[in-house]
GROMACS .gro file of C-alpha atoms in nm:
model
  506
    1MET     CA    1 -10.602 -25.937 -10.072
    2LYS     CA    2 -10.650 -26.119  -9.742
    3GLY     CA    3 -10.649 -26.472  -9.609
    4ASN     CA    4 -10.409 -26.765  -9.629
    5PHE     CA    5 -10.534 -26.871  -9.972
    6ALA     CA    6 -10.462 -26.523 -10.109
    7LYS     CA    7 -10.114 -26.516  -9.954
    8THR     CA    8 -10.015 -26.849 -10.109
    9LEU     CA    9 -10.155 -26.732 -10.440
   10ILE     CA   10  -9.942 -26.418 -10.440
   11SER     CA   11  -9.628 -26.613 -10.349
   12GLY     CA   12  -9.709 -26.860 -10.623
   13VAL     CA   13  -9.727 -26.606 -10.903
   14ALA     CA   14  -9.472 -26.346 -10.796
   15LEU     CA   15  -9.158 -26.372 -11.010
   16ALA     CA   16  -8.823 -26.204 -10.979
   17VAL     CA   17  -8.796 -26.036 -11.316
   18GLY     CA   18  -8.610 -25.728 -11.208
   19VAL     CA   19  -8.773 -25.455 -11.415
   20GLY     CA   20  -8.843 -25.151 -11.199
   21LEU     CA   21  -9.137 -24.915 -11.207
   22ALA     CA   22  -9.084 -24.562 -11.327
   23THR     CA   23  -9.239 -24.242 -11.198
   24VAL     CA   24  -9.336 -24.012 -11.480
   25ALA     CA   25  -9.377 -23.639 -11.454
   26ILE     CA   26  -9.666 -23.532 -11.676
   27PRO     CA   27  -9.574 -23.228 -11.884
   28ALA     CA   28  -9.787 -22.915 -11.866
   29GLN     CA   29  -9.864 -22.944 -12.236
   30ALA     CA   30  -9.874 -23.301 -12.361
   31ALA     CA   31  -9.809 -23.396 -12.721
   32THR     CA   32  -9.914 -23.662 -12.969
   33LEU     CA   33  -9.683 -23.962 -12.982
   34ARG     CA   34  -9.593 -24.065 -13.335
   35MET     CA   35  -9.555 -24.440 -13.333
   36ALA     CA   36  -9.492 -24.719 -13.583
   37TRP     CA   37  -9.510 -25.096 -13.594
   38SER     CA   38  -9.481 -25.349 -13.871
   39GLN     CA   39  -9.786 -25.568 -13.816
   40ASP     CA   40 -10.140 -25.436 -13.785
   41ALA     CA   41 -10.424 -25.569 -13.574
   42THR     CA   42 -10.636 -25.844 -13.727
   43GLY     CA   43 -10.954 -25.757 -13.535
   44LEU     CA   44 -11.108 -25.554 -13.252
   45ASP     CA   45 -11.280 -25.816 -13.034
   46PRO     CA   46 -11.063 -25.849 -12.722
   47HIS     CA   47 -11.214 -26.185 -12.630
   48LYS     CA   48 -11.126 -26.347 -12.963
   49GLN     CA   49 -10.786 -26.207 -13.060
   50THR     CA   50 -10.476 -26.426 -13.058
   51ALA     CA   51 -10.245 -26.218 -13.280
   52PHE     CA   52  -9.995 -26.017 -13.078
   53SER     CA   53 -10.051 -25.720 -13.307
   54SER     CA   54 -10.419 -25.710 -13.208
   55ILE     CA   55 -10.347 -25.754 -12.839
   56ARG     CA   56 -10.086 -25.475 -12.838
   57LEU     CA   57 -10.345 -25.232 -12.979
   58LEU     CA   58 -10.645 -25.342 -12.776
   59GLU     CA   59 -10.464 -25.338 -12.440
   60LEU     CA   60 -10.441 -24.959 -12.481
   61ILE     CA   61 -10.819 -24.939 -12.520
   62TYR     CA   62 -10.963 -25.213 -12.299
   63GLU     CA   63 -10.893 -25.311 -11.940
   64PRO     CA   64 -10.923 -25.638 -11.748
   65LEU     CA   65 -11.020 -25.652 -11.382
   66VAL     CA   66 -10.653 -25.683 -11.286
   67ARG     CA   67 -10.325 -25.672 -11.473
   68LEU     CA   68  -9.960 -25.772 -11.433
   69ASP     CA   69  -9.698 -25.509 -11.368
   70SER     CA   70  -9.336 -25.514 -11.484
   71ASN     CA   71  -9.247 -25.757 -11.203
   72LEU     CA   72  -9.540 -25.987 -11.290
   73GLN     CA   73  -9.721 -25.885 -10.974
   74ILE     CA   74 -10.099 -25.862 -10.990
   75VAL     CA   75 -10.213 -25.499 -10.963
   76PRO     CA   76 -10.547 -25.320 -11.005
   77GLY     CA   77 -10.715 -25.274 -11.340
   78VAL     CA   78 -11.087 -25.203 -11.342
   79ALA     CA   79 -11.098 -25.352 -10.993
   80GLU     CA   80 -10.932 -25.169 -10.706
   81SER     CA   81 -10.928 -25.465 -10.467
   82TRP     CA   82 -11.002 -25.837 -10.454
   83GLN     CA   83 -11.026 -26.115 -10.201
   84PHE     CA   84 -11.053 -26.492 -10.205
   85SER     CA   85 -11.269 -26.666  -9.946
   86PRO     CA   86 -11.079 -26.888  -9.698
   87ASP     CA   87 -11.177 -27.204  -9.889
   88GLY     CA   88 -11.070 -27.050 -10.223
   89LYS     CA   89 -11.413 -27.106 -10.378
   90GLN     CA   90 -11.524 -26.746 -10.397
   91LEU     CA   91 -11.344 -26.447 -10.545
   92THR     CA   92 -11.482 -26.099 -10.475
   93PHE     CA   93 -11.382 -25.782 -10.657
   94LYS     CA   94 -11.450 -25.422 -10.566
   95LEU     CA   95 -11.454 -25.207 -10.878
   96ASN     CA   96 -11.298 -24.865 -10.904
   97ALA     CA   97 -11.592 -24.629 -10.867
   98LYS     CA   98 -11.420 -24.384 -11.105
   99ALA     CA   99 -11.388 -24.637 -11.388
  100LYS     CA  100 -11.575 -24.529 -11.701
  101PHE     CA  101 -11.606 -24.661 -12.051
  102GLN     CA  102 -11.503 -24.433 -12.332
  103ASN     CA  103 -11.872 -24.367 -12.409
  104GLY     CA  104 -11.904 -24.199 -12.069
  105ALA     CA  105 -12.091 -24.483 -11.895
  106ALA     CA  106 -11.967 -24.610 -11.560
  107VAL     CA  107 -11.810 -24.956 -11.547
  108THR     CA  108 -12.040 -25.161 -11.325
  109SER     CA  109 -12.067 -25.513 -11.194
  110ALA     CA  110 -12.329 -25.579 -11.463
  111ASP     CA  111 -12.066 -25.514 -11.730
  112VAL     CA  112 -11.821 -25.752 -11.563
  113LYS     CA  113 -12.086 -26.024 -11.534
  114ALA     CA  114 -12.192 -25.981 -11.897
  115SER     CA  115 -11.830 -25.988 -12.013
  116PHE     CA  116 -11.753 -26.318 -11.841
  117GLN     CA  117 -12.082 -26.471 -11.948
  118ARG     CA  118 -11.985 -26.381 -12.304
  119ILE     CA  119 -11.640 -26.539 -12.258
  120LEU     CA  120 -11.794 -26.856 -12.116
  121ASP     CA  121 -12.050 -26.886 -12.394
  122GLN     CA  122 -11.907 -27.141 -12.638
  123ALA     CA  123 -12.079 -26.961 -12.926
  124THR     CA  124 -11.854 -26.660 -12.869
  125GLY     CA  125 -11.534 -26.847 -12.953
  126ALA     CA  126 -11.342 -26.672 -12.676
  127VAL     CA  127 -10.981 -26.786 -12.689
  128ALA     CA  128 -10.933 -26.785 -12.310
  129ARG     CA  129 -11.261 -26.961 -12.224
  130ALA     CA  130 -11.089 -27.265 -12.073
  131ASN     CA  131 -10.926 -27.046 -11.808
  132PHE     CA  132 -11.264 -26.964 -11.653
  133LEU     CA  133 -11.452 -27.293 -11.647
  134SER     CA  134 -11.441 -27.304 -11.267
  135ILE     CA  135 -11.682 -27.007 -11.257
  136ALA     CA  136 -12.015 -27.160 -11.152
  137SER     CA  137 -12.207 -26.834 -11.112
  138ILE     CA  138 -12.154 -26.460 -11.079
  139ASP     CA  139 -12.327 -26.240 -10.821
  140THR     CA  140 -12.356 -25.862 -10.839
  141PRO     CA  141 -12.475 -25.746 -10.494
  142ASP     CA  142 -12.421 -25.383 -10.591
  143ALA     CA  143 -12.291 -25.179 -10.883
  144ASN     CA  144 -11.930 -25.193 -10.763
  145THR     CA  145 -11.911 -25.550 -10.630
  146VAL     CA  146 -11.868 -25.871 -10.829
  147VAL     CA  147 -11.859 -26.215 -10.669
  148PHE     CA  148 -11.734 -26.514 -10.869
  149ASN     CA  149 -11.863 -26.839 -10.719
  150LEU     CA  150 -11.630 -27.125 -10.814
  151SER     CA  151 -11.693 -27.496 -10.849
  152GLN     CA  152 -11.350 -27.564 -10.695
  153PRO     CA  153 -11.049 -27.372 -10.563
  154ASP     CA  154 -10.875 -27.226 -10.865
  155VAL     CA  155 -10.532 -27.080 -10.789
  156PRO     CA  156 -10.452 -26.959 -11.146
  157LEU     CA  157 -10.787 -26.784 -11.195
  158LEU     CA  158 -10.668 -26.442 -11.080
  159THR     CA  159 -10.366 -26.455 -11.310
  160ALA     CA  160 -10.592 -26.556 -11.600
  161MET     CA  161 -10.801 -26.246 -11.535
  162THR     CA  162 -10.501 -26.022 -11.610
  163SER     CA  163 -10.521 -26.108 -11.979
  164LEU     CA  164 -10.655 -25.874 -12.247
  165ASN     CA  165 -10.864 -26.175 -12.350
  166ALA     CA  166 -11.051 -26.125 -12.020
  167ALA     CA  167 -11.119 -25.755 -12.082
  168VAL     CA  168 -11.431 -25.595 -11.939
  169VAL     CA  169 -11.656 -25.468 -12.219
  170PRO     CA  170 -11.983 -25.274 -12.196
  171ALA     CA  171 -12.290 -25.492 -12.145
  172SER     CA  172 -12.478 -25.254 -12.374
  173GLU     CA  173 -12.236 -25.327 -12.659
  174ILE     CA  174 -12.272 -25.702 -12.604
  175THR     CA  175 -12.650 -25.663 -12.630
  176ALA     CA  176 -12.611 -25.449 -12.940
  177GLY     CA  177 -12.381 -25.707 -13.100
  178SER     CA  178 -12.117 -25.443 -13.170
  179ILE     CA  179 -11.818 -25.602 -12.996
  180GLY     CA  180 -11.554 -25.636 -13.264
  181THR     CA  181 -11.704 -25.368 -13.488
  182LYS     CA  182 -11.639 -25.089 -13.239
  183ALA     CA  183 -11.377 -25.062 -12.967
  184ILE     CA  184 -11.523 -24.912 -12.649
  185GLY     CA  185 -11.322 -24.992 -12.339
  186SER     CA  186 -11.222 -24.824 -12.015
  187GLY     CA  187 -10.849 -24.801 -12.089
  188PRO     CA  188 -10.616 -24.503 -12.125
  189PHE     CA  189 -10.683 -24.437 -12.494
  190LYS     CA  190 -10.981 -24.422 -12.731
  191LEU     CA  191 -10.968 -24.556 -13.084
  192ASP     CA  192 -11.071 -24.262 -13.304
  193SER     CA  193 -11.002 -24.429 -13.637
  194TRP     CA  194 -10.851 -24.742 -13.785
  195VAL     CA  195 -10.747 -24.788 -14.145
  196PRO     CA  196 -10.642 -25.155 -14.160
  197ASN     CA  197 -10.281 -25.211 -14.261
  198SER     CA  198 -10.226 -24.835 -14.269
  199LYS     CA  199 -10.280 -24.644 -13.944
  200GLU     CA  200 -10.460 -24.607 -13.612
  201VAL     CA  201 -10.541 -24.281 -13.440
  202LEU     CA  202 -10.583 -24.289 -13.063
  203SER     CA  203 -10.675 -24.005 -12.830
  204ALA     CA  204 -10.633 -23.985 -12.454
  205ASN     CA  205 -10.930 -24.102 -12.251
  206LYS     CA  206 -10.984 -23.801 -12.026
  207ASP     CA  207 -11.209 -24.011 -11.801
  208TRP     CA  208 -10.955 -24.289 -11.748
  209ALA     CA  209 -10.958 -24.392 -11.383
  210GLY     CA  210 -10.581 -24.449 -11.400
  211GLY     CA  211 -10.519 -24.075 -11.421
  212ALA     CA  212 -10.391 -23.843 -11.690
  213THR     CA  213 -10.190 -23.993 -11.973
  214GLY     CA  214  -9.854 -23.844 -12.062
  215VAL     CA  215  -9.955 -23.769 -12.420
  216ASP     CA  216 -10.274 -23.635 -12.577
  217GLY     CA  217 -10.286 -23.919 -12.826
  218ILE     CA  218 -10.096 -24.174 -13.032
  219ASN     CA  219 -10.082 -24.181 -13.411
  220ILE     CA  220  -9.970 -24.527 -13.521
  221SER     CA  221  -9.834 -24.594 -13.869
  222VAL     CA  222  -9.819 -24.948 -14.005
  223LEU     CA  223  -9.488 -24.991 -14.188
  224PRO     CA  224  -9.442 -25.359 -14.283
  225ASP     CA  225  -9.068 -25.317 -14.342
  226GLU     CA  226  -8.892 -25.263 -14.010
  227THR     CA  227  -8.591 -25.113 -14.187
  228ALA     CA  228  -8.832 -24.838 -14.297
  229ILE     CA  229  -8.932 -24.793 -13.933
  230LEU     CA  230  -8.568 -24.752 -13.836
  231ALA     CA  231  -8.521 -24.498 -14.117
  232SER     CA  232  -8.820 -24.300 -13.990
  233LEU     CA  233  -8.674 -24.303 -13.640
  234ARG     CA  234  -8.342 -24.177 -13.775
  235THR     CA  235  -8.505 -23.884 -13.953
  236GLY     CA  236  -8.726 -23.796 -13.655
  237GLN     CA  237  -9.052 -23.874 -13.835
  238ILE     CA  238  -9.163 -24.106 -13.556
  239ASP     CA  239  -9.100 -24.097 -13.182
  240PHE     CA  240  -9.156 -24.455 -13.072
  241ALA     CA  241  -9.155 -24.795 -13.242
  242LEU     CA  242  -9.233 -25.152 -13.157
  243LEU     CA  243  -8.970 -25.375 -13.317
  244ASN     CA  244  -8.995 -25.750 -13.361
  245ASP     CA  245  -8.698 -25.822 -13.584
  246PRO     CA  246  -8.369 -25.864 -13.394
  247LEU     CA  247  -8.182 -25.790 -13.717
  248VAL     CA  248  -8.322 -25.436 -13.702
  249ALA     CA  249  -8.335 -25.394 -13.325
  250THR     CA  250  -7.964 -25.461 -13.280
  251LEU     CA  251  -7.887 -25.165 -13.509
  252VAL     CA  252  -8.066 -24.912 -13.285
  253PRO     CA  253  -7.787 -24.869 -13.024
  254LYS     CA  254  -7.560 -24.746 -13.303
  255GLU     CA  255  -7.786 -24.444 -13.354
  256PRO     CA  256  -7.686 -24.152 -13.128
  257LYS     CA  257  -8.036 -23.998 -13.118
  258LEU     CA  258  -8.215 -24.323 -13.037
  259GLN     CA  259  -8.249 -24.558 -12.743
  260LEU     CA  260  -8.341 -24.926 -12.738
  261THR     CA  261  -8.542 -25.104 -12.469
  262ARG     CA  262  -8.469 -25.478 -12.470
  263THR     CA  263  -8.670 -25.701 -12.236
  264PRO     CA  264  -8.683 -26.082 -12.195
  265ILE     CA  265  -9.038 -26.197 -12.264
  266LEU     CA  266  -9.246 -26.500 -12.167
  267SER     CA  267  -9.379 -26.576 -12.516
  268TYR     CA  268  -9.208 -26.863 -12.694
  269ASN     CA  269  -9.108 -26.960 -13.046
  270VAL     CA  270  -9.221 -27.314 -13.118
  271LEU     CA  271  -9.258 -27.574 -13.390
  272GLN     CA  272  -9.608 -27.712 -13.348
  273LEU     CA  273  -9.664 -28.063 -13.478
  274ASN     CA  274 -10.012 -28.192 -13.555
  275PRO     CA  275 -10.037 -28.533 -13.382
  276SER     CA  276 -10.378 -28.594 -13.538
  277ARG     CA  277 -10.212 -28.635 -13.879
  278LYS     CA  278 -10.002 -28.928 -13.991
  279PRO     CA  279  -9.720 -28.989 -13.928
  280MET     CA  280  -9.705 -28.733 -13.643
  281ASP     CA  281  -9.960 -28.948 -13.463
  282GLN     CA  282  -9.671 -29.182 -13.380
  283LEU     CA  283  -9.472 -29.096 -13.067
  284ALA     CA  284  -9.144 -29.218 -13.221
  285VAL     CA  285  -9.183 -28.980 -13.518
  286ARG     CA  286  -9.251 -28.681 -13.293
  287GLN     CA  287  -8.956 -28.772 -13.073
  288ALA     CA  288  -8.736 -28.813 -13.380
  289ILE     CA  289  -8.823 -28.459 -13.488
  290SER     CA  290  -8.740 -28.331 -13.139
  291CYS     CA  291  -8.402 -28.509 -13.144
  292ALA     CA  292  -8.321 -28.384 -13.497
  293ILE     CA  293  -8.368 -28.017 -13.418
  294ASP     CA  294  -8.082 -27.804 -13.288
  295ARG     CA  295  -8.275 -27.538 -13.102
  296LYS     CA  296  -7.976 -27.313 -13.043
  297ASP     CA  297  -7.888 -27.322 -13.412
  298VAL     CA  298  -8.244 -27.216 -13.498
  299MET     CA  299  -8.217 -26.925 -13.254
  300ASP     CA  300  -7.865 -26.824 -13.359
  301THR     CA  301  -7.945 -26.834 -13.730
  302ALA     CA  302  -8.294 -26.684 -13.731
  303ALA     CA  303  -8.262 -26.441 -13.439
  304LEU     CA  304  -7.888 -26.363 -13.417
  305GLY     CA  305  -7.875 -26.551 -13.089
  306GLU     CA  306  -8.112 -26.295 -12.935
  307GLY     CA  307  -8.287 -26.525 -12.695
  308LYS     CA  308  -8.265 -26.830 -12.475
  309VAL     CA  309  -8.341 -27.197 -12.551
  310THR     CA  310  -8.652 -27.293 -12.357
  311GLY     CA  311  -8.870 -27.580 -12.253
  312PRO     CA  312  -9.249 -27.549 -12.235
  313LEU     CA  313  -9.248 -27.335 -11.919
  314THR     CA  314  -9.092 -26.993 -11.976
  315MET     CA  315  -9.161 -26.821 -11.643
  316PRO     CA  316  -8.852 -26.818 -11.415
  317LEU     CA  317  -9.037 -26.950 -11.111
  318TYR     CA  318  -9.142 -27.275 -11.280
  319ALA     CA  319  -8.902 -27.331 -11.571
  320THR     CA  320  -8.689 -27.646 -11.583
  321ASP     CA  321  -8.330 -27.634 -11.709
  322PRO     CA  322  -8.385 -27.733 -12.076
  323SER     CA  323  -8.076 -27.955 -12.072
  324LYS     CA  324  -8.268 -28.188 -11.839
  325LEU     CA  325  -8.556 -28.231 -12.084
  326PHE     CA  326  -8.595 -28.498 -12.351
  327CYS     CA  327  -8.352 -28.467 -12.644
  328TYR     CA  328  -8.257 -28.103 -12.592
  329THR     CA  329  -7.908 -28.201 -12.704
  330ARG     CA  330  -7.933 -28.274 -13.076
  331ASP     CA  331  -7.892 -28.644 -13.153
  332VAL     CA  332  -7.932 -28.721 -13.526
  333ALA     CA  333  -7.839 -29.088 -13.481
  334LYS     CA  334  -8.114 -29.134 -13.223
  335ALA     CA  335  -8.357 -28.946 -13.448
  336LYS     CA  336  -8.281 -29.179 -13.741
  337LYS     CA  337  -8.330 -29.487 -13.523
  338LEU     CA  338  -8.664 -29.356 -13.398
  339MET     CA  339  -8.772 -29.291 -13.758
  340ALA     CA  340  -8.671 -29.644 -13.858
  341ASP     CA  341  -8.848 -29.794 -13.558
  342ALA     CA  342  -9.164 -29.612 -13.666
  343GLY     CA  343  -9.132 -29.746 -14.020
  344PHE     CA  344  -9.008 -29.427 -14.180
  345ALA     CA  345  -8.641 -29.501 -14.239
  346ASN     CA  346  -8.676 -29.325 -14.575
  347GLY     CA  347  -8.857 -29.029 -14.423
  348PHE     CA  348  -9.177 -28.859 -14.539
  349SER     CA  349  -9.302 -28.529 -14.677
  350ALA     CA  350  -9.491 -28.261 -14.484
  351THR     CA  351  -9.579 -27.892 -14.497
  352VAL     CA  352  -9.499 -27.629 -14.235
  353ILE     CA  353  -9.691 -27.301 -14.222
  354ALA     CA  354  -9.545 -26.968 -14.111
  355ALA     CA  355  -9.688 -26.617 -14.087
  356THR     CA  356  -9.545 -26.306 -14.245
  357GLY     CA  357  -9.427 -26.068 -13.976
  358GLU     CA  358  -9.532 -26.253 -13.662
  359PRO     CA  359  -9.267 -26.326 -13.577
  360PRO     CA  360  -9.043 -26.174 -13.847
  361THR     CA  361  -8.805 -26.464 -13.786
  362ALA     CA  362  -9.070 -26.726 -13.873
  363THR     CA  363  -8.956 -26.793 -14.230
  364ALA     CA  364  -8.591 -26.813 -14.127
  365GLU     CA  365  -8.682 -27.053 -13.845
  366ALA     CA  366  -8.874 -27.269 -14.090
  367GLN     CA  367  -8.578 -27.276 -14.328
  368VAL     CA  368  -8.334 -27.387 -14.056
  369ILE     CA  369  -8.579 -27.654 -13.939
  370GLN     CA  370  -8.627 -27.765 -14.301
  371SER     CA  371  -8.252 -27.815 -14.337
  372GLN     CA  372  -8.218 -27.999 -14.006
  373LEU     CA  373  -8.510 -28.236 -14.067
  374ALA     CA  374  -8.379 -28.316 -14.415
  375GLU     CA  375  -8.095 -28.500 -14.240
  376ILE     CA  376  -8.342 -28.762 -14.117
  377GLY     CA  377  -8.531 -28.785 -14.446
  378ILE     CA  378  -8.818 -28.543 -14.375
  379LYS     CA  379  -8.891 -28.329 -14.680
  380LEU     CA  380  -9.049 -28.010 -14.549
  381ASP     CA  381  -9.237 -27.768 -14.774
  382ILE     CA  382  -9.264 -27.416 -14.632
  383LYS     CA  383  -9.591 -27.229 -14.684
  384VAL     CA  384  -9.579 -26.861 -14.583
  385MET     CA  385  -9.917 -26.695 -14.520
  386GLU     CA  386 -10.045 -26.346 -14.447
  387LEU     CA  387 -10.107 -26.316 -14.074
  388ASN     CA  388 -10.487 -26.313 -14.085
  389VAL     CA  389 -10.489 -26.624 -14.310
  390TYR     CA  390 -10.234 -26.793 -14.085
  391VAL     CA  391 -10.436 -26.723 -13.769
  392ASP     CA  392 -10.752 -26.866 -13.924
  393THR     CA  393 -10.564 -27.176 -14.045
  394TRP     CA  394 -10.391 -27.214 -13.708
  395LEU     CA  395 -10.714 -27.190 -13.506
  396LYS     CA  396 -10.865 -27.465 -13.723
  397GLY     CA  397 -10.559 -27.686 -13.671
  398ASN     CA  398 -10.535 -27.718 -14.047
  399PHE     CA  399 -10.161 -27.784 -14.077
  400ASP     CA  400  -9.899 -28.061 -14.061
  401MET     CA  401  -9.657 -27.838 -13.872
  402ALA     CA  402  -9.661 -27.469 -13.780
  403VAL     CA  403  -9.390 -27.226 -13.680
  404ALA     CA  404  -9.554 -27.012 -13.414
  405LEU     CA  405  -9.495 -26.742 -13.156
  406ASN     CA  406  -9.728 -26.812 -12.863
  407GLY     CA  407  -9.796 -26.599 -12.559
  408GLY     CA  408  -9.665 -26.672 -12.213
  409SER     CA  409  -9.814 -26.618 -11.869
  410ALA     CA  410  -9.701 -26.582 -11.511
  411ASP     CA  411  -9.884 -26.905 -11.427
  412PRO     CA  412  -9.841 -27.233 -11.620
  413TYR     CA  413 -10.207 -27.332 -11.589
  414SER     CA  414 -10.345 -27.013 -11.743
  415MET     CA  415 -10.073 -27.042 -12.008
  416TYR     CA  416 -10.147 -27.399 -12.119
  417ASN     CA  417 -10.480 -27.536 -12.002
  418ARG     CA  418 -10.656 -27.431 -12.322
  419TYR     CA  419 -10.421 -27.661 -12.514
  420TRP     CA  420 -10.340 -27.952 -12.282
  421THR     CA  421 -10.658 -28.027 -12.086
  422LYS     CA  422 -10.955 -28.228 -12.204
  423THR     CA  423 -11.176 -27.920 -12.173
  424GLY     CA  424 -10.925 -27.689 -12.343
  425ASN     CA  425 -11.089 -27.467 -12.604
  426LEU     CA  426 -10.781 -27.468 -12.831
  427GLN     CA  427 -10.768 -27.846 -12.862
  428LYS     CA  428 -10.808 -27.803 -13.239
  429VAL     CA  429 -10.473 -27.624 -13.235
  430ALA     CA  430 -10.292 -27.873 -13.010
  431ASN     CA  431 -10.457 -28.191 -13.143
  432TYR     CA  432 -10.310 -28.387 -12.856
  433ILE     CA  433 -10.403 -28.470 -12.498
  434ASP     CA  434 -10.336 -28.759 -12.265
  435ASP     CA  435 -10.448 -28.852 -11.915
  436THR     CA  436 -10.114 -28.754 -11.761
  437LEU     CA  437 -10.117 -28.398 -11.894
  438ASP     CA  438 -10.481 -28.347 -11.801
  439SER     CA  439 -10.451 -28.488 -11.450
  440LEU     CA  440 -10.137 -28.289 -11.371
  441MET     CA  441 -10.301 -27.968 -11.488
  442GLN     CA  442 -10.613 -28.032 -11.281
  443LYS     CA  443 -10.410 -28.130 -10.976
  444ASP     CA  444 -10.203 -27.812 -10.989
  445ARG     CA  445 -10.505 -27.592 -11.049
  446ALA     CA  446 -10.639 -27.665 -10.700
  447GLU     CA  447 -10.304 -27.683 -10.519
  448THR     CA  448 -10.236 -27.380 -10.295
  449ASP     CA  449  -9.885 -27.472 -10.179
  450PRO     CA  450  -9.635 -27.298 -10.412
  451ALA     CA  451  -9.365 -27.561 -10.356
  452LYS     CA  452  -9.604 -27.844 -10.445
  453ARG     CA  453  -9.726 -27.654 -10.751
  454LYS     CA  454  -9.367 -27.625 -10.869
  455GLU     CA  455  -9.314 -28.001 -10.830
  456ILE     CA  456  -9.632 -28.080 -11.021
  457PHE     CA  457  -9.543 -27.851 -11.308
  458ALA     CA  458  -9.188 -27.987 -11.327
  459GLU     CA  459  -9.344 -28.328 -11.388
  460PHE     CA  460  -9.587 -28.173 -11.640
  461GLU     CA  461  -9.305 -28.006 -11.833
  462LYS     CA  462  -9.092 -28.322 -11.839
  463HIS     CA  463  -9.381 -28.530 -11.972
  464LEU     CA  464  -9.481 -28.270 -12.233
  465ALA     CA  465  -9.125 -28.258 -12.368
  466GLU     CA  466  -9.113 -28.639 -12.384
  467VAL     CA  467  -9.437 -28.687 -12.576
  468SER     CA  468  -9.330 -28.403 -12.809
  469PRO     CA  469  -9.657 -28.277 -12.960
  470TRP     CA  470  -9.470 -27.948 -13.006
  471ILE     CA  471  -9.100 -27.873 -13.021
  472TRP     CA  472  -9.026 -27.571 -12.803
  473LEU     CA  473  -8.741 -27.362 -12.942
  474TYR     CA  474  -8.656 -27.040 -12.760
  475THR     CA  475  -8.778 -26.726 -12.588
  476ALA     CA  476  -8.673 -26.396 -12.738
  477TYR     CA  477  -8.675 -26.030 -12.639
  478GLY     CA  478  -8.927 -25.754 -12.670
  479TYR     CA  479  -8.786 -25.443 -12.831
  480THR     CA  480  -8.898 -25.083 -12.842
  481ALA     CA  481  -8.698 -24.798 -12.994
  482GLU     CA  482  -8.760 -24.435 -12.916
  483GLN     CA  483  -8.619 -24.089 -12.952
  484LYS     CA  484  -8.422 -23.985 -12.645
  485ASN     CA  485  -8.681 -23.722 -12.558
  486VAL     CA  486  -8.943 -23.995 -12.507
  487GLU     CA  487  -8.953 -24.086 -12.139
  488GLY     CA  488  -9.139 -24.310 -11.901
  489PHE     CA  489  -9.206 -24.629 -12.096
  490VAL     CA  490  -9.197 -24.934 -11.868
  491PRO     CA  491  -9.172 -25.268 -12.053
  492THR     CA  492  -9.303 -25.595 -11.913
  493PRO     CA  493  -9.214 -25.963 -11.965
  494THR     CA  494  -9.556 -26.011 -12.127
  495GLY     CA  495  -9.461 -25.770 -12.407
  496SER     CA  496  -9.744 -25.534 -12.315
  497LEU     CA  497  -9.745 -25.178 -12.446
  498PHE     CA  498  -9.969 -25.060 -12.161
  499GLY     CA  499  -9.670 -24.857 -12.040
  500LEU     CA  500  -9.748 -24.609 -12.318
  501SER     CA  501 -10.016 -24.474 -12.086
  502LYS     CA  502  -9.745 -24.293 -11.888
  503VAL     CA  503  -9.504 -24.201 -12.167
  504SER     CA  504  -9.425 -23.832 -12.213
  505ILE     CA  505  -9.231 -23.631 -12.470
  506LYS     CA  506  -8.983 -23.381 -12.330
   0.00000   0.00000   0.00000
């Protein structure tokens, strides 16, 4: 990347996370990695998936133009280089000439253009659409060059393009209408078969532009009970596992044949209120709920203390000390006064939804919150749903409250604009926006000075905590467990499993 705009962009998104890159020696004869996880994918369309289980699978198959490495630095994906124009209103990518889809076709600028046109088409229902609304037009001067013409300077755009939700898909598959029914990407592995809620079989993509993978394939078993996953690790039936439950993950270090990778992640556990429903439409009620919740107690009880209390911004570069945010020290007396002021001295009844397995702590979190809110007269009914039902309900905003695990990002704008701007495409989920949130987001989007961006987002975070449409709880850890002969996995703060592309079995 070149130019002053590009330099300020890099300094604005680079974070000191402290996870190093690993160099992996590829064995002469690779093997098949036997893997397990507890929650299966809910679909195969990379532009529409919000469930972490879907994203973890599809990021092994599809590639975006660029991606984030373990230090949250932007590195090549399908594109090998990129450059902003001096005024920040044009972003040009040069594609890797070796990049091929798993059907043997070259990845071209036409595929990139078709992919982003699909994302921008409201009819698609792409979950990251709001991140790309500054794209006015897309030029393809040759097969390996893509030029995004922007309506305004857009600092977070490049970070937004690192998401699996911005994956490049074949234009031919878009035309055929097969996106979501087949999975044809340009990533390190091909999806050979998928038996929902049972198993996935992946094979190495021999044409992957990223080089040879460390294993010939990955056989993934879906085992809903993570204690069963741990048992399979103990007996050597599986080599590698993604763990979500801290109750299970903390047992792994006690096993002499196993190793645990534990990484702080940017995703956040949150209680989402629905301010479009009474009485959550009243500021005093939302603030009362915020004051009544002991976030550390939720984390300690549901997750064994495996995490860190957080405000809305979870990335180290931008995060505010939570103790400086509204009512992050529990104050039941203040909560009761706010309830009385709003006319609910005797409380009210509401329902909170939670998903099975994502996160596995969701039900426990809901139970702690239920107990805490009972102290201010709120009678909370817990409704636990299968993940696919939960996701559908969540996307429609059809809930009073929801316990959720939402993804993080290296940049606050690409993390939150779909919720907290007037053009956000997940407004049905947030059900709240005000002029202050929208204007701060738009102001920061065009700001190229990293110090000024930090000031703007500090104000944004403070205001968001005060108006309390959601109650942010804590960030947790990402866990993987593996046999000690499995080498080379590099975790990231995004929770990505892309590092499996360089894993080997010794």
